[in-house]
CSV table of C-alpha atoms and ligand atoms in Angstrom, one decimal:
chain,number,residue,atom,x,y,z
A,1,MET,CA,-10.7,10.5,7.3
A,2,ARG,CA,-10.5,8.2,4.3
A,3,ASN,CA,-9.8,4.7,5.6
A,4,PRO,CA,-7.3,3.1,5.6
A,5,GLN,CA,-5.0,5.2,3.4
A,6,GLU,CA,-5.1,8.4,5.4
A,7,TYR,CA,-5.0,6.5,8.7
A,8,TYR,CA,-1.8,4.8,7.8
A,9,ASN,CA,-0.3,7.9,6.1
A,10,THR,CA,-0.8,9.6,9.5
A,11,HIS,CA,0.3,6.7,11.7
A,12,SER,CA,3.3,5.2,9.8
A,13,GLN,CA,5.9,6.4,12.3
A,14,GLY,CA,3.9,5.1,15.2
A,15,TYR,CA,3.5,1.8,13.5
A,16,VAL,CA,7.3,1.4,13.2
A,17,GLN,CA,7.6,2.1,16.9
A,18,LYS,CA,4.7,-0.1,17.9
A,19,TRP,CA,5.9,-3.2,16.0
A,20,ASP,CA,9.5,-3.3,17.0
A,21,LEU,CA,10.6,-6.8,16.2
A,22,SER,CA,14.2,-6.4,17.5
A,23,PRO,CA,15.3,-8.6,20.4
A,24,GLU,CA,14.3,-5.8,22.8
A,25,GLY,CA,10.9,-5.3,21.1
A,26,LEU,CA,10.2,-9.1,21.1
A,27,LYS,CA,10.1,-9.1,24.9
A,28,ARG,CA,6.5,-7.7,24.4
A,29,PRO,CA,4.1,-10.6,24.1
A,30,ARG,CA,2.1,-9.0,21.2
A,31,ASN,CA,5.3,-8.4,19.2
A,32,TYR,CA,6.5,-11.9,19.8
A,33,TYR,CA,3.0,-13.1,18.7
A,34,ARG,CA,3.3,-11.0,15.5
A,35,LEU,CA,6.6,-12.6,14.6
A,36,LYS,CA,5.1,-16.1,15.2
A,37,ILE,CA,2.3,-15.3,12.7
A,38,ILE,CA,4.9,-14.0,10.2
A,39,GLU,CA,6.9,-17.2,10.6
A,40,SER,CA,3.7,-19.3,10.1
A,41,ILE,CA,2.8,-17.4,6.9
A,42,ILE,CA,6.2,-17.9,5.4
A,43,LYS,CA,6.2,-21.6,6.3
A,44,LEU,CA,2.8,-22.1,4.8
A,45,ALA,CA,3.9,-20.3,1.6
A,46,SER,CA,6.9,-22.7,1.2
A,47,ILE,CA,8.8,-20.0,-0.6
A,48,LYS,CA,11.7,-21.2,-2.8
A,49,PRO,CA,14.7,-19.0,-3.9
A,50,GLY,CA,13.9,-17.4,-7.3
A,51,GLU,CA,10.1,-17.4,-6.8
A,52,ARG,CA,8.3,-14.1,-7.4
A,53,VAL,CA,6.7,-13.2,-4.0
A,54,ILE,CA,4.6,-10.2,-3.2
A,55,GLU,CA,3.0,-9.0,0.0
A,56,VAL,CA,-0.1,-6.9,-0.6
A,57,GLY,CA,-0.6,-4.3,2.1
A,58,CYS,CA,3.1,-4.7,3.2
A,59,GLY,CA,3.0,-1.8,5.6
A,60,THR,CA,6.4,-1.0,6.9
A,61,GLY,CA,7.9,-4.3,5.6
A,62,LEU,CA,7.9,-6.6,8.6
A,63,VAL,CA,6.9,-9.6,6.5
A,64,LEU,CA,9.1,-8.6,3.6
A,65,ARG,CA,12.1,-8.5,5.9
A,66,GLU,CA,11.6,-12.2,6.7
A,67,VAL,CA,10.9,-13.2,3.0
A,68,LEU,CA,14.1,-11.5,1.9
A,69,LYS,CA,16.0,-14.1,3.9
A,70,ILE,CA,14.8,-16.7,1.3
A,71,THR,CA,14.6,-15.0,-2.0
A,72,LYS,CA,15.1,-11.7,-3.8
A,73,PRO,CA,14.0,-9.4,-5.3
A,74,ILE,CA,10.7,-9.4,-3.4
A,75,TYR,CA,7.7,-7.2,-4.1
A,76,GLY,CA,5.4,-5.2,-1.9
A,77,THR,CA,2.4,-2.9,-2.3
A,78,ASP,CA,0.5,-0.7,0.0
A,79,ILE,CA,-2.3,1.9,-0.3
A,80,SER,CA,-0.3,4.2,1.9
A,81,SER,CA,2.7,5.9,0.4
A,82,GLU,CA,4.0,6.8,3.9
A,83,MET,CA,4.1,3.1,4.9
A,84,LEU,CA,6.1,2.4,1.8
A,85,GLN,CA,8.6,5.2,2.8
A,86,ARG,CA,9.0,3.5,6.2
A,87,VAL,CA,10.1,0.3,4.5
A,88,LYS,CA,12.8,2.3,2.8
A,89,ASP,CA,13.9,4.5,5.8
A,90,SER,CA,13.2,2.2,8.7
A,91,VAL,CA,12.6,-1.5,8.6
A,92,LEU,CA,14.7,-2.3,5.5
A,93,LYS,CA,17.0,0.7,5.5
A,94,ASP,CA,20.0,-1.5,5.0
A,95,LYS,CA,18.6,-3.0,1.8
A,96,LYS,CA,18.2,-1.6,-1.7
A,97,VAL,CA,14.5,-0.6,-1.8
A,98,SER,CA,13.0,1.0,-4.9
A,99,ILE,CA,9.5,2.5,-5.1
A,100,VAL,CA,8.4,2.1,-8.7
A,101,ASN,CA,5.2,2.6,-10.8
A,102,ASP,CA,5.3,-0.8,-12.6
A,103,LEU,CA,6.4,-3.9,-10.8
A,104,SER,CA,6.6,-5.9,-14.0
A,105,GLU,CA,9.5,-3.8,-15.3
A,106,PRO,CA,12.9,-5.3,-14.6
A,107,ASN,CA,14.9,-3.4,-11.9
A,108,PRO,CA,18.3,-5.0,-11.6
A,109,GLY,CA,20.1,-4.6,-8.3
A,110,SER,CA,17.0,-4.0,-6.2
A,111,ASP,CA,16.3,-6.2,-3.2
A,112,VAL,CA,12.8,-4.9,-2.7
A,113,LEU,CA,10.5,-3.4,-5.3
A,114,LEU,CA,7.5,-1.5,-3.9
A,115,ALA,CA,4.5,0.2,-5.6
A,116,GLN,CA,1.6,2.1,-4.2
A,117,ASP,CA,-1.6,0.2,-5.1
A,118,ASP,CA,-5.1,-0.1,-3.7
A,119,LEU,CA,-6.0,-3.8,-3.5
A,120,LEU,CA,-9.6,-2.9,-4.3
A,121,LYS,CA,-8.6,-1.2,-7.6
A,122,SER,CA,-5.4,-3.0,-8.2
A,123,LYS,CA,-3.3,-2.2,-11.3
A,124,LEU,CA,-0.8,-4.9,-10.7
A,125,PRO,CA,0.4,-7.2,-13.5
A,126,HIS,CA,-1.8,-10.3,-14.1
A,127,LYS,CA,-0.6,-13.9,-13.8
A,128,PHE,CA,2.7,-12.6,-12.5
A,129,PHE,CA,3.4,-13.9,-9.0
A,130,ASP,CA,4.1,-17.4,-7.6
A,131,LYS,CA,3.2,-16.5,-4.1
A,132,VAL,CA,1.1,-13.7,-2.6
A,133,LEU,CA,1.1,-12.9,1.1
A,134,SER,CA,-1.1,-10.6,3.1
A,135,MET,CA,-1.0,-10.0,6.8
A,136,GLU,CA,-3.6,-8.0,8.7
A,137,VAL,CA,-4.9,-6.3,5.5
A,138,LEU,CA,-8.2,-7.8,4.5
A,139,ARG,CA,-9.8,-6.8,7.8
A,140,TYR,CA,-9.6,-3.1,6.7
A,141,ASN,CA,-11.4,-3.7,3.4
A,142,ASP,CA,-15.2,-3.8,2.9
A,143,ASP,CA,-15.3,-5.9,-0.3
A,144,LEU,CA,-13.7,-9.3,0.4
A,145,PRO,CA,-14.8,-10.9,-2.9
A,146,ARG,CA,-13.2,-8.0,-4.9
A,147,CYS,CA,-10.0,-8.4,-2.8
A,148,LEU,CA,-9.8,-12.1,-3.5
A,149,GLY,CA,-10.6,-11.6,-7.2
A,150,ASN,CA,-7.9,-9.1,-7.6
A,151,ILE,CA,-5.4,-11.3,-5.8
A,152,HIS,CA,-6.4,-14.3,-7.9
A,153,ALA,CA,-5.8,-12.2,-11.1
A,154,ILE,CA,-2.2,-11.4,-10.3
A,155,MET,CA,-1.3,-15.0,-9.5
A,156,LYS,CA,0.1,-17.6,-11.8
A,157,GLU,CA,-2.0,-20.7,-12.0
A,158,GLY,CA,-1.2,-23.0,-9.1
A,159,GLY,CA,0.3,-20.1,-7.1
A,160,ILE,CA,-0.2,-19.9,-3.4
A,161,PHE,CA,-1.9,-17.2,-1.4
A,162,VAL,CA,-1.2,-17.1,2.3
A,163,PHE,CA,-3.0,-14.5,4.5
A,164,THR,CA,-4.6,-13.7,7.8
A,165,VAL,CA,-8.2,-12.7,8.6
A,166,THR,CA,-9.7,-11.9,11.9
A,167,ASN,CA,-12.3,-14.2,13.4
A,168,LEU,CA,-15.6,-12.5,14.4
A,169,PHE,CA,-16.0,-15.0,17.2
A,170,SER,CA,-12.6,-14.2,18.7
A,171,PHE,CA,-11.8,-15.0,22.4
A,172,SER,CA,-10.8,-11.4,22.8
A,173,LEU,CA,-14.5,-10.3,22.1
A,174,PHE,CA,-13.1,-7.2,20.3
A,175,PRO,CA,-14.6,-8.1,16.9
A,176,ILE,CA,-18.1,-8.7,18.4
A,177,LYS,CA,-18.0,-5.6,20.5
A,178,TYR,CA,-16.7,-3.6,17.5
A,179,SER,CA,-19.4,-5.0,15.2
A,180,LEU,CA,-22.0,-4.0,17.7
A,181,ARG,CA,-20.6,-0.5,17.9
A,182,LYS,CA,-20.7,-0.4,14.1
A,183,LEU,CA,-24.3,-1.6,14.0
A,184,PHE,CA,-25.3,1.2,16.3
A,185,ASN,CA,-23.2,3.8,14.4
A,186,LYS,CA,-20.8,4.3,17.4
A,187,ILE,CA,-17.5,4.1,15.4
A,188,ASP,CA,-15.7,7.4,15.3
A,189,GLN,CA,-14.3,7.3,11.7
A,190,ASP,CA,-12.1,10.3,12.4
A,191,LYS,CA,-10.1,8.3,14.9
A,192,GLU,CA,-10.7,4.6,14.2
A,193,LEU,CA,-10.2,2.4,11.3
A,194,VAL,CA,-13.3,0.7,10.0
A,195,GLN,CA,-12.8,-3.0,10.3
A,196,TYR,CA,-14.4,-6.2,8.9
A,197,PHE,CA,-14.4,-9.7,10.4
A,198,VAL,CA,-15.1,-13.1,9.0
A,199,THR,CA,-16.3,-16.4,10.3
A,200,GLU,CA,-14.7,-19.7,9.3
A,201,ARG,CA,-17.6,-20.6,7.2
A,202,SER,CA,-17.8,-17.2,5.4
A,203,ILE,CA,-14.0,-17.1,4.5
A,204,ARG,CA,-14.2,-20.7,3.2
A,205,LYS,CA,-17.1,-19.9,1.0
A,206,GLU,CA,-15.6,-16.7,-0.4
A,207,LEU,CA,-12.3,-18.5,-1.2
A,208,SER,CA,-14.1,-21.2,-3.1
A,209,ARG,CA,-16.1,-18.6,-5.0
A,210,ALA,CA,-12.9,-16.8,-6.0
A,211,ASN,CA,-11.5,-20.0,-7.4
A,212,PHE,CA,-9.1,-20.8,-4.6
A,213,SER,CA,-8.7,-24.3,-3.1
A,214,MET,CA,-7.8,-24.4,0.6
A,215,ILE,CA,-4.5,-26.0,1.4
A,216,ALA,CA,-4.2,-25.1,5.1
A,217,PHE,CA,-6.3,-23.5,7.8
A,218,GLU,CA,-4.6,-22.6,11.0
A,219,ARG,CA,-6.1,-20.9,14.0
A,220,THR,CA,-4.1,-18.8,16.4
A,221,GLY,CA,-4.4,-16.2,19.1
A,222,LEU,CA,-2.3,-14.0,21.4
A,223,LEU,CA,-2.7,-16.4,24.3
A,224,LEU,CA,-1.2,-19.2,22.3
A,225,SER,CA,2.1,-17.3,22.0
A,226,ASN,CA,2.4,-17.1,25.8
A,227,GLN,CA,4.7,-19.9,26.8
A,228,PHE,CA,2.9,-20.6,30.1
A,229,ILE,CA,-0.7,-20.1,29.0
A,230,GLY,CA,0.1,-21.3,25.5
A,231,GLN,CA,0.4,-25.0,26.4
A,232,LEU,CA,-2.9,-24.9,28.2
A,233,VAL,CA,-4.7,-23.0,25.5
A,234,GLU,CA,-3.2,-25.4,22.9
A,235,LYS,CA,-4.7,-28.3,24.8
A,236,LEU,CA,-8.0,-26.6,25.1
A,237,SER,CA,-8.0,-25.7,21.4
A,238,LYS,CA,-8.1,-29.4,20.7
A,239,ILE,CA,-11.6,-29.3,21.9
A,240,PRO,CA,-13.4,-28.6,18.6
A,241,ILE,CA,-15.9,-26.1,20.0
A,242,LEU,CA,-13.1,-23.9,21.5
A,243,ASN,CA,-11.4,-23.8,18.1
A,244,HIS,CA,-14.1,-21.6,16.9
A,245,PHE,CA,-12.9,-18.8,19.2
A,246,SER,CA,-9.3,-18.2,18.0
A,247,ASP,CA,-8.4,-14.6,17.1
A,248,THR,CA,-6.8,-15.0,13.8
A,249,PHE,CA,-7.0,-17.5,10.9
A,250,ILE,CA,-3.9,-18.1,8.9
A,251,ILE,CA,-4.9,-19.5,5.6
A,252,ALA,CA,-3.1,-21.0,2.6
A,253,ALA,CA,-5.0,-21.3,-0.7
A,254,GLN,CA,-4.0,-22.3,-4.2
A,255,ALA,CA,-5.2,-20.4,-7.2
A,256,SER,CA,-6.8,-22.7,-9.8
B,1,SAM,C1,-2.2,-3.5,10.0
B,1,SAM,S1,-1.2,-3.0,8.7
B,1,SAM,C2,-0.3,-4.4,8.3
B,1,SAM,C3,1.0,-4.1,7.5
B,1,SAM,C4,1.8,-5.3,7.3
B,1,SAM,N1,1.2,-6.3,6.5
B,1,SAM,C5,2.3,-5.9,8.6
B,1,SAM,O1,1.8,-7.0,8.9
B,1,SAM,O2,3.0,-5.3,9.4
B,1,SAM,C6,-2.4,-2.9,7.4
B,1,SAM,C7,-1.8,-2.4,6.1
B,1,SAM,O3,-2.7,-2.6,5.0
B,1,SAM,C8,-2.7,-1.5,4.1
B,1,SAM,N2,-3.9,-1.6,3.4
B,1,SAM,C9,-5.2,-1.5,3.9
B,1,SAM,N3,-6.1,-1.6,2.9
B,1,SAM,C10,-5.4,-1.7,1.7
B,1,SAM,C11,-5.7,-1.7,0.3
B,1,SAM,N4,-7.0,-1.7,-0.1
B,1,SAM,N5,-4.7,-1.8,-0.6
B,1,SAM,C12,-3.4,-1.8,-0.2
B,1,SAM,N6,-3.1,-1.7,1.1
B,1,SAM,C13,-4.0,-1.7,2.0
B,1,SAM,C14,-2.6,-0.3,5.1
B,1,SAM,O4,-2.2,0.8,4.4
B,1,SAM,C15,-1.5,-0.9,6.1
B,1,SAM,O5,-0.2,-0.6,5.7
């Protein structure tokens, strides 16, 4: 299996079902947590009506759906054509969604413009976007410097990039266990996605190398979204050492 394109082409329907963010779906803690992350991303991006906003690796359009409440048209790319189809026929089926070859060509009347694009070999227009978002995408790509370089290239100077990455030292221990399995060649690439994790230090260094300046650095985790445990974890997370173990970093960085 070629990761992640084939994986997501095969699992796009399951993804729509898994991440049901309707009032019913939001009763599940992990879905509620997902929505909270989306809200944080959008808040950090401080999107204004009329700005050109893209999500790279937009999947089925969960983030796009929220951005569309602020501005339109909005833009999305994904390596998987099936995920883009799910934006059109599932998550944003009530909107005018167009899948095009070139996002820089005007397309009057569309709410959402989508293009298939691999972030690692991106063909997107340069210096075009005010805001770039990316949720749960960098963890599936083995070349972080290239991803950051390609994102920087499509941004206008002073534009803002808001994204999530997964902490190697997460409370959940999943990244550590996974990395050990990878080290000992125990990942079944036919069934699992290959994943890559960061440390706070490594992501700060890579951002600076790619000519981004950090604006905000938030740490979050599934436990934080639980209203009972959340308060306790929030208090605990004020203890500096515990901060190092959050699951996900949500980062805003400005392109210079
Ligand atoms: C976990 S899903 C997240 C989708 C969406 N951002 C969301 O939060 O629901 C990861 C997505 O990233 C896409 N993806 C992974 N690597 C990519 C790459 N190199 N270029 C473009 N998309 C990529 C996958 O196809 C998939 O749709």
